[in-house]
XYZ file of C-alpha atoms in Angstrom:
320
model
C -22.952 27.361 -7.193
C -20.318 29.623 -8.213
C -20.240 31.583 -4.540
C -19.709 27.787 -3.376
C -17.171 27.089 -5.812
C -15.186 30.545 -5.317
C -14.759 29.468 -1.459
C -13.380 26.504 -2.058
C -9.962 26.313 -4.290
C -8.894 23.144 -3.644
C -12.630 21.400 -4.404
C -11.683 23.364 -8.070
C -8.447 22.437 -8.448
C -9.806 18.505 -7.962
C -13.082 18.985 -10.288
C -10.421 20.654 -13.044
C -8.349 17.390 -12.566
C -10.896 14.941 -13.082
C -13.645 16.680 -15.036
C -12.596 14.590 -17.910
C -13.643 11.431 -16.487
C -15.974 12.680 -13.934
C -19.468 14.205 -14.078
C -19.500 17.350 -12.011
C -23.656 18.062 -10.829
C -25.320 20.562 -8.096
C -29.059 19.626 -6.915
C -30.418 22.640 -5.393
C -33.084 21.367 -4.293
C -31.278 19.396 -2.102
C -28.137 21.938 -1.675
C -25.215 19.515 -2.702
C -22.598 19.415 -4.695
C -21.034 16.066 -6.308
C -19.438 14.326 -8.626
C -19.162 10.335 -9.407
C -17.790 8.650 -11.996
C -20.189 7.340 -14.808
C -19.240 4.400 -16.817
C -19.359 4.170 -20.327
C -20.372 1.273 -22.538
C -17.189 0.746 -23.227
C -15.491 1.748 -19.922
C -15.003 -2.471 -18.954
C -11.506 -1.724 -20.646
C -10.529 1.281 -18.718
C -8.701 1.416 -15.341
C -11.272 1.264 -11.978
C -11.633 3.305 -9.053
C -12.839 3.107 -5.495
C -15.130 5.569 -4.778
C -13.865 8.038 -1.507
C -15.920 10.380 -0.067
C -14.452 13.847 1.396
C -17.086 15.985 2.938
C -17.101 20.026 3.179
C -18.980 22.351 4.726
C -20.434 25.888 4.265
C -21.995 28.883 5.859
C -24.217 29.003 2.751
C -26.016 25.646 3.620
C -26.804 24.071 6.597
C -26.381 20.579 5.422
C -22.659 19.120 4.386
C -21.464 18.962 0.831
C -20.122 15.804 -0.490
C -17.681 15.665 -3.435
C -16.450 12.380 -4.659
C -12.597 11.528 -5.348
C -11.591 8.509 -7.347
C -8.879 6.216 -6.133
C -6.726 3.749 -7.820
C -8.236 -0.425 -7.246
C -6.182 -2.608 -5.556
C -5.370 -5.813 -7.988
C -4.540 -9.233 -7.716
C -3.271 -11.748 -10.710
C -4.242 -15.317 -11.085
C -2.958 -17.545 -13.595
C -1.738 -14.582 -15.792
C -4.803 -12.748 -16.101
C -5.317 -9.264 -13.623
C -8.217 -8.857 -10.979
C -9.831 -6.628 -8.836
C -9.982 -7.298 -5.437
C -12.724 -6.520 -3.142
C -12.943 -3.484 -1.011
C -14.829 -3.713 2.232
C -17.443 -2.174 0.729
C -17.432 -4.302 -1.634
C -17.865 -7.464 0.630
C -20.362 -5.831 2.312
C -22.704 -5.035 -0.183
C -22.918 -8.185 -1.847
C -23.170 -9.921 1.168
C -25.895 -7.627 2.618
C -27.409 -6.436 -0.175
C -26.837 -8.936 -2.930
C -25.969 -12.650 -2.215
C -27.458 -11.983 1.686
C -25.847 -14.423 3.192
C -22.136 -14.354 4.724
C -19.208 -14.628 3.167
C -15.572 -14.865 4.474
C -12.780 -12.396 2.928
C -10.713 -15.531 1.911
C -13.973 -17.024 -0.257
C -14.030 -14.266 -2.343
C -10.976 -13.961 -5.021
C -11.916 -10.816 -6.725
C -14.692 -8.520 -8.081
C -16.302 -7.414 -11.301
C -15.837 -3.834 -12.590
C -18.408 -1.692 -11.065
C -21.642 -1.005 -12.258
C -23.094 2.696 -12.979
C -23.640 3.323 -9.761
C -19.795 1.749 -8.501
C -21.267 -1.551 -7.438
C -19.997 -5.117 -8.079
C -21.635 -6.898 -10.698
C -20.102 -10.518 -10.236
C -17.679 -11.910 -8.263
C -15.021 -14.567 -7.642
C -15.552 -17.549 -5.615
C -12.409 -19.757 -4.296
C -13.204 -23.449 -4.736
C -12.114 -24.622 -1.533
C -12.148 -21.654 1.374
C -15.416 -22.064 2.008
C -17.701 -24.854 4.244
C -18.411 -26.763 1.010
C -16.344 -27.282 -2.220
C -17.761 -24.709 -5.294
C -16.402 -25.309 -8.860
C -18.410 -22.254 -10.118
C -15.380 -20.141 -10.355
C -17.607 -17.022 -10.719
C -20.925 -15.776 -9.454
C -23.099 -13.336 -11.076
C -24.358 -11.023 -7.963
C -25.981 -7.690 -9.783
C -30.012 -8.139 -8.963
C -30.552 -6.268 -11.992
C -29.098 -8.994 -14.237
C -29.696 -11.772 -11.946
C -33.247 -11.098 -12.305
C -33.580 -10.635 -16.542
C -31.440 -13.504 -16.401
C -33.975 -15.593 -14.423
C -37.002 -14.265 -16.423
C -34.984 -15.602 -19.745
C -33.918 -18.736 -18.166
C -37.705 -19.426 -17.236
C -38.389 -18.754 -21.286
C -35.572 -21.164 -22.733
C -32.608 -18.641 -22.706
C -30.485 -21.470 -22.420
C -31.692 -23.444 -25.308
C -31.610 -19.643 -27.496
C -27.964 -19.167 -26.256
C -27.105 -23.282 -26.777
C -28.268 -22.980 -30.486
C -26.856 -19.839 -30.921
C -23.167 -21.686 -29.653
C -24.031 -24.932 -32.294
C -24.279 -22.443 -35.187
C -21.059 -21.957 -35.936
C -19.688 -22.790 -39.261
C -16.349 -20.716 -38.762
C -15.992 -22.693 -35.076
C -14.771 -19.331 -33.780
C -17.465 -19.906 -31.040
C -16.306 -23.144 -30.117
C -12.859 -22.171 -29.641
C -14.008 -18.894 -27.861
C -15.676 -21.686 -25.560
C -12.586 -23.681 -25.427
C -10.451 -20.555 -23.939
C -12.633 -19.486 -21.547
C -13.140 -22.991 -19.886
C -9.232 -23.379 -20.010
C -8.836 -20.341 -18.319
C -11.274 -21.449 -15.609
C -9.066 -24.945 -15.132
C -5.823 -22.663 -15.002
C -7.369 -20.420 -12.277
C -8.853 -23.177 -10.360
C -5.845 -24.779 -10.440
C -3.885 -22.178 -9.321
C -6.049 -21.143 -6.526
C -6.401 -24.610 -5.250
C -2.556 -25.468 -5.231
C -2.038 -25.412 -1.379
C -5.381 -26.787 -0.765
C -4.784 -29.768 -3.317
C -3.834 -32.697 -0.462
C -7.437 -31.329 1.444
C -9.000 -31.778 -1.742
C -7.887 -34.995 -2.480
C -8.361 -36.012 1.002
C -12.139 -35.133 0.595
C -12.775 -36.224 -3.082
C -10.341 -39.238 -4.056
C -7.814 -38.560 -6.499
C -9.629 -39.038 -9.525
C -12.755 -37.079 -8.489
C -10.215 -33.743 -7.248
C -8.698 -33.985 -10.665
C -12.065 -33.787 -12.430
C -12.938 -31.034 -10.428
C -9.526 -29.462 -10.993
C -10.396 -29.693 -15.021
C -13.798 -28.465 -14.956
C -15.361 -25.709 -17.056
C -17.337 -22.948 -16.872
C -20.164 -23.585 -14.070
C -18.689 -27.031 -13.457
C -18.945 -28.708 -16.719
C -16.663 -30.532 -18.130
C -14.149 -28.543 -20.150
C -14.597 -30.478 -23.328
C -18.273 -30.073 -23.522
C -18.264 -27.099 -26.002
C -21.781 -27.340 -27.547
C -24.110 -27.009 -24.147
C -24.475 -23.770 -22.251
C -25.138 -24.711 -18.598
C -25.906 -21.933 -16.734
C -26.536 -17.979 -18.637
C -25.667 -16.657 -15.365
C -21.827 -18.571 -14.676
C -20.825 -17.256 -18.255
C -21.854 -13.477 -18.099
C -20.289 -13.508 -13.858
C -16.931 -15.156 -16.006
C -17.578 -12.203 -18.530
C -17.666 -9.408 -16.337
C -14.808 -10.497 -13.705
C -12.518 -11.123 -16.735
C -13.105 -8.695 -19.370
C -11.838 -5.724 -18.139
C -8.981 -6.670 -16.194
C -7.049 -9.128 -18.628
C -3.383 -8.863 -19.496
C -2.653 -12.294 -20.831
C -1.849 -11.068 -24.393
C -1.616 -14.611 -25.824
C -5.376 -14.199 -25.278
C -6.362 -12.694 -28.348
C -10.007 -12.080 -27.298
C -10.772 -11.854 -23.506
C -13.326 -12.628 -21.439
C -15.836 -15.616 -22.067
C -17.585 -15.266 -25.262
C -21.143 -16.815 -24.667
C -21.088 -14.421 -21.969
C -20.381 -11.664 -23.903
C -23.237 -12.256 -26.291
C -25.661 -13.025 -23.885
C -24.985 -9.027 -22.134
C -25.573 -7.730 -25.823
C -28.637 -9.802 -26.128
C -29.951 -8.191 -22.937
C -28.470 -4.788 -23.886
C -29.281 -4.849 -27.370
C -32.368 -6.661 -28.066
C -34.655 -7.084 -24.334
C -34.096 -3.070 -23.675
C -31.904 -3.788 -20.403
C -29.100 -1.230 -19.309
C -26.599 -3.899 -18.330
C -24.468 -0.977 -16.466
C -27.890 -0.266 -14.333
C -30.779 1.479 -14.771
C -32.616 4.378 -12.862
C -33.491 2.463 -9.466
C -31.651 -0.735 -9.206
C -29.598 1.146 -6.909
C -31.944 1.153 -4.280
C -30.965 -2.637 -3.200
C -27.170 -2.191 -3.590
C -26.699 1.149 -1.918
C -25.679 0.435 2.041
C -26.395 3.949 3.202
C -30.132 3.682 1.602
C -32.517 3.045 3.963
C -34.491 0.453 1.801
C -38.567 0.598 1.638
C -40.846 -1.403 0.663
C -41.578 0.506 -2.609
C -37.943 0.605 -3.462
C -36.540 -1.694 -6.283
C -35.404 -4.742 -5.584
C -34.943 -8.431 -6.637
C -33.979 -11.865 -4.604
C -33.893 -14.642 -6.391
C -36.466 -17.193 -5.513
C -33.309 -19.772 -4.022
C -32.441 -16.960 -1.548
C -35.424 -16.091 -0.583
C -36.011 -19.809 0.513
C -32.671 -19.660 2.309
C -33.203 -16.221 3.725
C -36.420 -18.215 5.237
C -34.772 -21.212 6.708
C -32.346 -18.895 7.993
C -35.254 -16.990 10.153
C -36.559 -20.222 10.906
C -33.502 -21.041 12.567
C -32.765 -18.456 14.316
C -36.167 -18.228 15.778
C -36.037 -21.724 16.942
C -32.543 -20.876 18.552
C -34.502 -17.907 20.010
C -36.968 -20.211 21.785
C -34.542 -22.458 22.635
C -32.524 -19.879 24.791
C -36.002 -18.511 26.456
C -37.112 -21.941 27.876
């Protein structure tokens, strides 16, 4: 490693720069040299990068070297608070390895900080630039979470996290509640400004405006005792968290949430940042297997079905 290193100044000068925040390791078993970035618990507060990778070679090794350089995320505010936006990669991997079906750049508002392994968690959905209307403002798109999320749904995870909201003597939770589904009608709002005449046009007045007001997952924003969907409030969570700046907010992100990642952190065992494997699904140059990890929830697997279906018939269609 050192011969490697002593050939190439510059790859030191970077690894001295960003050692700091950056974990420097050499497999040589496999001859390569890399470093990534490796989230913290904590690290939702701390500024993102975009993972870049430069490529070297060597007359040591026959294969290439790949070291890892960490550039600054493009953001985006909405309704005072500051988001990520996707990068093509991005957009790519949760369509294709996530969400699996399409998605137009225009649909999708922003991202979550990345996971472990520097892949989107949740994402933003605009209300109106898709083919139907979505007041889910935010979609939870990790399979890792997705899928412990599902497996607590299906054992009453909603009615543990509901009764967990209604005990609340101090009514912090309620008004935690209360902020997070008024920052979901001020982002709504603001994203659906040009498209408001369209909306109305399809909706009726009344109806738009309801949908304008909505809460978390659709709900009505003054419905502060009933948590709807486990998977809409962590997605709100993780998109908003670590990228507020609205400092009238005195406690960001969405607090049910919050306490639902803890729950699955703290007391089910799961590393909400990733574990070991998970990365087989997400990771577009991985050529997946079929003993890799992965996880589609039963809903997309029924529409990745229909979707054969109908291409198949289309298939037959264009052969006769």
């Amino acid at each position: 490693m050192m011969s490697l290193i002593s050939k190439k100044p510059l790859v030191v000068t970077l690894l001295l720069l960003l050692l700091p925040q950056y974990c420097l390791t050499f497999n040589s078993s496999v001859k390569k040299l890399s470093f990534r970035c490796i989230p913290s618990e904590t690290s939702r507060l701390k500024p993102i990068y975009n993972d870049v990778s430069i490529s070297t070679s060597s007359s040591h090794f026959d294969d290439v070297h790949d070291v890892t350089i960490a550039m600054p995320r493009e953001t985006t505010t909405i309704a005072n608070q500051t988001f990520l936006l996707p990068t093509e990669q991005d957009l790519q991997t949760i369509q294709e390895r996530q969400v699996f079906h399409k998605l137009e750049p225009s649909q999708v508002t922003c991202v979550s900080s990345p996971c472990r392994h520097g892949f989107p968690q949740a994402f933003g959905f605009h209300p109106t630039k898709g083919p139907k209307l979505v007041s889910g403002l935010f979609r939870l798109s990790c399979p890792l979470l997705v899928q412990q999320i599902d497996e607590w749904e299906s054992q009453s995870g909603v009615r543990e996290m509901t009764d967990w909201l209604r005990d609340d003597c101090s009514g912090d939770k309620r008004r935690g509640y209360e902020r997070a589904n008024e920052m979901q009608k001020q982002i709504r709002t603001e994203l659906v400004a040009d498209d408001y005449d369209k909306l109305v046009s399809r909706m009726g007045e009344y109806n738009a405006d309801k949908f304008l007001e909505s809460g978390v997952a659709g709900i009505p924003s003054s419905q502060t005792y009933n948590v709807k969907c486990i998977h809409a409030h962590a997605a709100d969570h993780l998109c908003r968290s670590s990228q507020s700046n609205n400092t009238n907010t005195s406690i960001e992100g969405n607090i049910i949430g919050e306490h639902a990642l803890n729950i699955l952190q703290n007391q089910k065992g799961v590393p909400t940042l990733g574990n070991d494997v998970c990365w087989q699904q997400c990771s577009l140059r991985h050529e997946q297997l079929s003993s890799d990890w992965s996880y589609v929830p039963k809903k997309n697997r029924q529409g990745l079905r229909s979707t054969r279906q109908r291409r198949k018939e289309r298939r037959e269609e264009e052969e006769e």
